[in-house]
DNA sequence: ATAAACCTTTAACCATGGTTGAAGGTCAAG
DNA sequence: CTTGACCTTCAACCATGGTTAAAGGTTTAT
């Protein structure tokens, strides 16, 4: 239904990202719409680059609660800064690696 | 001397990145220049974005051997492609996050 | 009635890259 | 001769994000 494996759902539950769902008489879990949609939120957030603990940080304790727009925005903006930071690092790495290549292809060129 | 913690050096040794060094009579490790320089190579390679297993892949078994220029270049070029790949992913993430921000700031704008 | 296909729990395992601690040996200075 | 500061080994632990297996209960279909 959500494309998320059972073991992953259990993992999220045991780590507090998903609440304990109601159970049937036989002990089987029954998931409310709210929990399903929370799981989808987790999946999307992960795809946006949030770690599980970051996600846990901004999800409301009660899955029926709505996340505040202002919180969403500030979390997204923080993440944007982190992404920009990482982009900068990666670009520096790229620069270094490509200089190493140039050097190894022509050790006699002016740059060390 | 290299700025690398003892535990890290032991870790590298136990994972085959560094060879077993010679020992003094009392059992203390003695590091040859070759090993020290190998450790420095590892540190630099890590900074360039290589994982320990990648590093293990291109370091010669014998720390006294010299890495072939051609190998260096092809490893660096592979890494460059990986970096470019990652840059693309990160840029897509950035795009998504920044669209989410725009949406949350003005849910009525044309774009979903 | 029995097998397949689910569900439950708990525990262990994977990779990555280490750090920390315990128990003990060694060495130099005071 | 004792103290501090190193060294040794081995094992366990940390975070991250899960998967896999074992042992058992349930449900559905044939």
Short mmCIF file of C-alpha atoms (C1' of nucleotides) in Angstrom, two decimals:
data_model
loop_
_atom_site.label_atom_id
_atom_site.label_comp_id
_atom_site.label_asym_id
_atom_site.label_seq_id
_atom_site.Cartn_x
_atom_site.Cartn_y
_atom_site.Cartn_z
CA UNK A 1 0.00 0.00 0.00
CA UNK A 2 2.77 2.42 0.83
CA UNK A 3 5.62 0.47 -0.69
CA UNK A 4 7.33 0.26 2.69
CA UNK A 5 8.44 -3.14 3.98
CA UNK A 6 6.90 -4.56 7.15
CA UNK A 7 10.28 -4.72 8.82
CA UNK A 8 10.79 -1.05 8.06
CA UNK A 9 7.41 -0.16 9.52
CA UNK A 10 8.25 -2.14 12.65
CA UNK A 11 11.59 -0.39 12.76
CA UNK A 12 9.93 3.02 12.60
CA UNK A 13 7.44 1.98 15.25
CA UNK A 14 10.14 0.70 17.59
CA UNK A 15 12.10 3.90 17.14
CA UNK A 16 9.17 6.15 17.93
CA UNK A 17 8.54 7.51 14.45
CA UNK A 18 5.23 5.71 14.22
CA UNK A 19 2.90 5.29 17.20
CA UNK A 20 1.76 1.90 18.48
CA UNK A 21 -1.24 1.14 16.28
CA UNK A 22 -4.50 -0.36 17.52
CA UNK A 23 -4.72 -4.14 17.45
CA UNK A 24 -7.34 -6.56 16.29
CA UNK A 25 -8.56 -9.25 18.71
CA UNK A 26 -5.86 -11.54 17.39
CA UNK A 27 -3.13 -9.02 18.03
CA UNK A 28 -2.69 -7.93 14.41
CA UNK A 29 -1.94 -4.26 13.91
CA UNK A 30 -4.61 -2.02 12.38
CA UNK A 31 -3.37 1.19 10.85
CA UNK A 32 -5.45 4.33 10.91
CA UNK A 33 -5.42 6.74 7.99
CA UNK A 34 -3.44 9.12 10.19
CA UNK A 35 -0.67 6.58 10.66
CA UNK A 36 -0.59 5.70 6.99
CA UNK A 37 -0.28 9.32 6.06
CA UNK A 38 2.39 9.81 8.69
CA UNK A 39 4.32 6.96 7.09
CA UNK A 40 4.01 8.68 3.73
CA UNK A 41 5.27 11.90 5.27
CA UNK A 42 8.26 10.00 6.60
CA UNK A 43 8.99 8.54 3.18
CA UNK A 44 8.77 11.92 1.46
CA UNK A 45 10.88 13.58 4.14
CA UNK A 46 13.54 10.94 3.77
CA UNK A 47 13.58 11.56 0.04
CA UNK A 48 14.05 15.27 0.76
CA UNK A 49 17.15 14.34 2.72
CA UNK A 50 15.93 14.41 6.31
CA UNK A 51 17.38 11.80 8.65
CA UNK A 52 15.03 9.74 10.76
CA UNK A 53 15.91 11.68 13.88
CA UNK A 54 15.28 14.98 12.14
CA UNK A 55 11.92 13.63 11.01
CA UNK A 56 11.14 12.50 14.52
CA UNK A 57 12.02 16.00 15.63
CA UNK A 58 9.42 17.77 13.55
CA UNK A 59 6.60 15.22 13.47
CA UNK A 60 3.95 15.93 16.13
CA UNK A 61 3.72 13.36 18.93
CA UNK A 62 0.14 12.63 18.03
CA UNK A 63 -0.14 11.55 14.39
CA UNK A 64 -3.58 13.18 14.30
CA UNK A 65 -2.07 16.58 14.98
CA UNK A 66 -1.22 18.82 12.08
CA UNK A 67 2.32 20.09 11.60
CA UNK A 68 2.49 23.88 11.84
CA UNK A 69 3.24 25.60 8.54
CA UNK A 70 5.87 27.75 10.21
CA UNK A 71 7.63 24.66 11.54
CA UNK A 72 7.54 23.03 8.14
CA UNK A 73 9.07 26.10 6.56
CA UNK A 74 11.81 26.53 9.12
CA UNK A 75 12.75 22.86 8.95
CA UNK A 76 12.84 23.02 5.18
CA UNK A 77 14.96 26.14 5.29
CA UNK A 78 17.40 24.50 7.66
CA UNK A 79 17.61 21.53 5.38
CA UNK A 80 18.17 23.81 2.42
CA UNK A 81 21.15 25.35 4.20
CA UNK A 82 22.51 21.90 4.97
CA UNK A 83 22.13 20.91 1.34
CA UNK A 84 23.90 24.05 0.21
CA UNK A 85 26.67 23.31 2.67
CA UNK A 86 27.02 19.80 1.35
CA UNK A 87 26.94 21.03 -2.23
CA UNK A 88 29.82 23.35 -1.43
CA UNK A 89 31.81 20.51 0.12
CA UNK A 90 31.13 18.24 -2.80
CA UNK A 91 32.12 20.93 -5.27
CA UNK A 92 35.38 21.42 -3.42
CA UNK A 93 35.96 17.68 -3.50
CA UNK A 94 35.23 17.71 -7.21
CA UNK A 95 37.74 20.48 -7.69
CA UNK A 96 40.40 18.60 -5.75
CA UNK A 97 39.82 15.33 -7.53
CA UNK A 98 39.86 16.93 -10.92
CA UNK A 99 43.10 18.75 -10.11
CA UNK A 100 44.59 15.45 -9.00
CA UNK A 101 43.64 13.98 -12.35
CA UNK A 102 45.20 16.86 -14.23
CA UNK A 103 48.34 16.52 -12.17
CA UNK A 104 48.63 12.80 -12.75
CA UNK A 105 48.06 13.18 -16.46
CA UNK A 106 50.72 15.89 -16.74
CA UNK A 107 52.97 16.06 -13.69
CA UNK A 108 55.02 18.77 -15.39
CA UNK A 109 52.27 21.34 -15.59
CA UNK A 110 52.75 24.50 -13.55
CA UNK A 111 50.27 23.74 -10.75
CA UNK A 112 51.39 21.44 -7.99
CA UNK B 1 52.77 12.91 14.00
CA UNK B 2 50.05 12.24 11.47
CA UNK B 3 47.15 13.54 13.51
CA UNK B 4 45.52 10.14 13.42
CA UNK B 5 44.40 8.54 16.69
CA UNK B 6 45.99 5.28 17.84
CA UNK B 7 42.65 3.54 17.82
CA UNK B 8 42.14 4.61 14.23
CA UNK B 9 45.56 3.31 13.24
CA UNK B 10 44.75 -0.02 14.95
CA UNK B 11 41.45 -0.02 13.15
CA UNK B 12 43.12 0.46 9.78
CA UNK B 13 45.65 -2.21 10.61
CA UNK B 14 42.99 -4.71 11.64
CA UNK B 15 41.05 -4.03 8.48
CA UNK B 16 43.99 -4.57 6.20
CA UNK B 17 44.58 -0.97 5.15
CA UNK B 18 47.86 -0.83 7.00
CA UNK B 19 50.27 -3.80 7.20
CA UNK B 20 51.39 -5.32 10.48
CA UNK B 21 54.35 -3.15 11.46
CA UNK B 22 57.62 -4.46 12.86
CA UNK B 23 57.82 -4.71 16.63
CA UNK B 24 60.43 -3.72 19.16
CA UNK B 25 61.67 -6.35 21.62
CA UNK B 26 58.95 -5.28 24.03
CA UNK B 27 56.24 -5.72 21.46
CA UNK B 28 55.74 -2.05 20.68
CA UNK B 29 54.98 -1.23 17.05
CA UNK B 30 57.63 0.52 14.97
CA UNK B 31 56.38 2.30 11.89
CA UNK B 32 58.48 2.54 8.77
CA UNK B 33 58.42 5.65 6.60
CA UNK B 34 56.49 3.63 4.04
CA UNK B 35 53.72 2.90 6.51
CA UNK B 36 53.56 6.48 7.70
CA UNK B 37 53.27 7.70 4.15
CA UNK B 38 50.63 5.09 3.42
CA UNK B 39 48.65 6.39 6.36
CA UNK B 40 48.92 9.88 4.95
CA UNK B 41 47.71 8.60 1.60
CA UNK B 42 44.73 7.06 3.34
CA UNK B 43 43.92 10.33 5.09
CA UNK B 44 44.14 12.34 1.88
CA UNK B 45 42.10 9.77 -0.04
CA UNK B 46 39.40 9.86 2.60
CA UNK B 47 39.30 13.63 2.28
CA UNK B 48 38.88 13.22 -1.48
CA UNK B 49 35.79 11.15 -0.76
CA UNK B 50 37.09 7.61 -1.10
CA UNK B 51 35.67 5.03 1.30
CA UNK B 52 38.04 2.78 3.19
CA UNK B 53 37.21 -0.18 0.98
CA UNK B 54 37.85 1.86 -2.15
CA UNK B 55 41.17 2.93 -0.68
CA UNK B 56 42.00 -0.66 0.15
CA UNK B 57 41.16 -1.47 -3.45
CA UNK B 58 43.74 0.80 -4.99
CA UNK B 59 46.54 0.69 -2.43
CA UNK B 60 49.24 -1.85 -3.33
CA UNK B 61 49.49 -4.85 -1.01
CA UNK B 62 53.07 -3.97 -0.17
CA UNK B 63 53.29 -0.43 1.23
CA UNK B 64 56.72 -0.16 -0.39
CA UNK B 65 55.24 -0.56 -3.84
CA UNK B 66 54.33 2.47 -5.84
CA UNK B 67 50.79 2.97 -7.10
CA UNK B 68 50.61 2.94 -10.89
CA UNK B 69 49.83 6.34 -12.41
CA UNK B 70 47.23 4.80 -14.69
CA UNK B 71 45.45 3.25 -11.70
CA UNK B 72 45.50 6.52 -9.84
CA UNK B 73 43.97 8.30 -12.80
CA UNK B 74 41.24 5.74 -13.42
CA UNK B 75 40.29 5.65 -9.74
CA UNK B 76 40.17 9.40 -9.64
CA UNK B 77 38.05 9.51 -12.75
CA UNK B 78 35.62 7.00 -11.29
CA UNK B 79 35.40 9.06 -8.15
CA UNK B 80 34.81 12.16 -10.22
CA UNK B 81 31.83 10.49 -11.87
CA UNK B 82 30.50 9.46 -8.50
CA UNK B 83 30.85 12.99 -7.23
CA UNK B 84 29.05 14.34 -10.27
CA UNK B 85 26.30 11.82 -9.71
CA UNK B 86 25.96 12.88 -6.12
CA UNK B 87 26.01 16.53 -7.07
CA UNK B 88 23.12 15.91 -9.43
CA UNK B 89 21.14 14.14 -6.71
CA UNK B 90 21.83 16.89 -4.23
CA UNK B 91 20.81 19.54 -6.72
CA UNK B 92 17.55 17.72 -7.33
CA UNK B 93 16.99 17.53 -3.58
CA UNK B 94 17.70 21.22 -3.33
CA UNK B 95 15.17 21.91 -6.05
CA UNK B 96 12.52 19.83 -4.28
CA UNK B 97 13.14 21.37 -0.90
CA UNK B 98 13.08 24.88 -2.25
CA UNK B 99 9.83 24.18 -4.09
CA UNK B 100 8.36 22.83 -0.87
CA UNK B 101 9.33 26.05 0.85
CA UNK B 102 7.73 28.15 -1.87
CA UNK B 103 4.60 26.06 -1.64
CA UNK B 104 4.34 26.35 2.11
CA UNK B 105 4.88 30.07 2.00
CA UNK B 106 2.19 30.55 -0.64
CA UNK B 107 -0.05 27.50 -1.00
CA UNK B 108 -2.16 29.38 -3.57
CA UNK B 109 0.54 29.78 -6.16
CA UNK B 110 0.01 27.95 -9.45
CA UNK B 111 2.52 25.13 -8.90
CA UNK B 112 1.39 22.16 -6.87
"C1'" DA C 1 -7.42 -31.41 7.62
"C1'" DT C 2 -3.61 -29.40 6.03
"C1'" DA C 3 -0.72 -26.23 3.53
"C1'" DA C 4 0.30 -21.57 2.16
"C1'" DA C 5 0.49 -17.22 3.48
"C1'" DC C 6 -0.03 -14.15 6.51
"C1'" DC C 7 0.75 -12.16 11.54
"C1'" DT C 8 3.37 -11.83 16.24
"C1'" DT C 9 7.91 -11.15 19.09
"C1'" DT C 10 12.73 -11.09 19.97
"C1'" DA C 11 17.22 -11.37 18.70
"C1'" DA C 12 20.94 -11.27 15.81
"C1'" DC C 13 23.24 -9.61 11.81
"C1'" DC C 14 24.94 -6.24 7.88
"C1'" DA C 15 28.01 -2.16 6.51
"C1'" DT C 16 30.60 2.08 7.79
"C1'" DG C 17 34.11 4.11 10.71
"C1'" DG C 18 35.45 4.27 14.38
"C1'" DT C 19 35.81 5.06 20.12
"C1'" DT C 20 36.03 3.31 24.85
"C1'" DG C 21 37.16 0.30 28.46
"C1'" DA C 22 39.32 -3.49 30.96
"C1'" DA C 23 43.31 -5.95 32.17
"C1'" DG C 24 47.85 -6.08 31.93
"C1'" DG C 25 53.00 -4.98 30.47
"C1'" DT C 26 56.81 -1.36 30.19
"C1'" DC C 27 59.49 2.58 30.80
"C1'" DA C 28 61.37 7.01 32.58
"C1'" DA C 29 61.45 10.39 36.28
"C1'" DG C 30 61.49 11.68 40.98
"C1'" DC D 1 60.09 2.08 44.48
"C1'" DT D 2 56.26 4.07 43.11
"C1'" DT D 3 53.68 6.99 39.93
"C1'" DG D 4 52.33 8.52 35.50
"C1'" DA D 5 52.28 7.88 30.96
"C1'" DC D 6 52.80 5.22 27.58
"C1'" DC D 7 52.17 0.36 25.12
"C1'" DT D 8 49.64 -4.35 24.33
"C1'" DT D 9 45.17 -7.24 23.31
"C1'" DC D 10 40.42 -8.12 23.04
"C1'" DA D 11 35.82 -7.09 23.51
"C1'" DA D 12 32.07 -4.23 23.66
"C1'" DC D 13 29.72 -0.10 22.35
"C1'" DC D 14 28.06 4.10 19.34
"C1'" DA D 15 25.09 5.88 15.37
"C1'" DT D 16 22.46 5.04 10.99
"C1'" DG D 17 18.91 2.36 8.71
"C1'" DG D 18 17.53 -1.29 8.24
"C1'" DT D 19 17.09 -6.87 6.99
"C1'" DT D 20 16.80 -11.76 8.32
"C1'" DA D 21 15.91 -15.58 11.09
"C1'" DA D 22 13.74 -18.34 14.65
"C1'" DA D 23 9.72 -19.82 16.92
"C1'" DG D 24 5.21 -19.56 17.20
"C1'" DG D 25 -0.05 -18.08 16.31
"C1'" DT D 26 -3.87 -17.19 12.74
"C1'" DT D 27 -6.44 -17.24 8.68
"C1'" DT D 28 -7.81 -18.67 4.20
"C1'" DA D 29 -8.20 -21.78 0.51
"C1'" DT D 30 -8.38 -26.35 -1.22
#
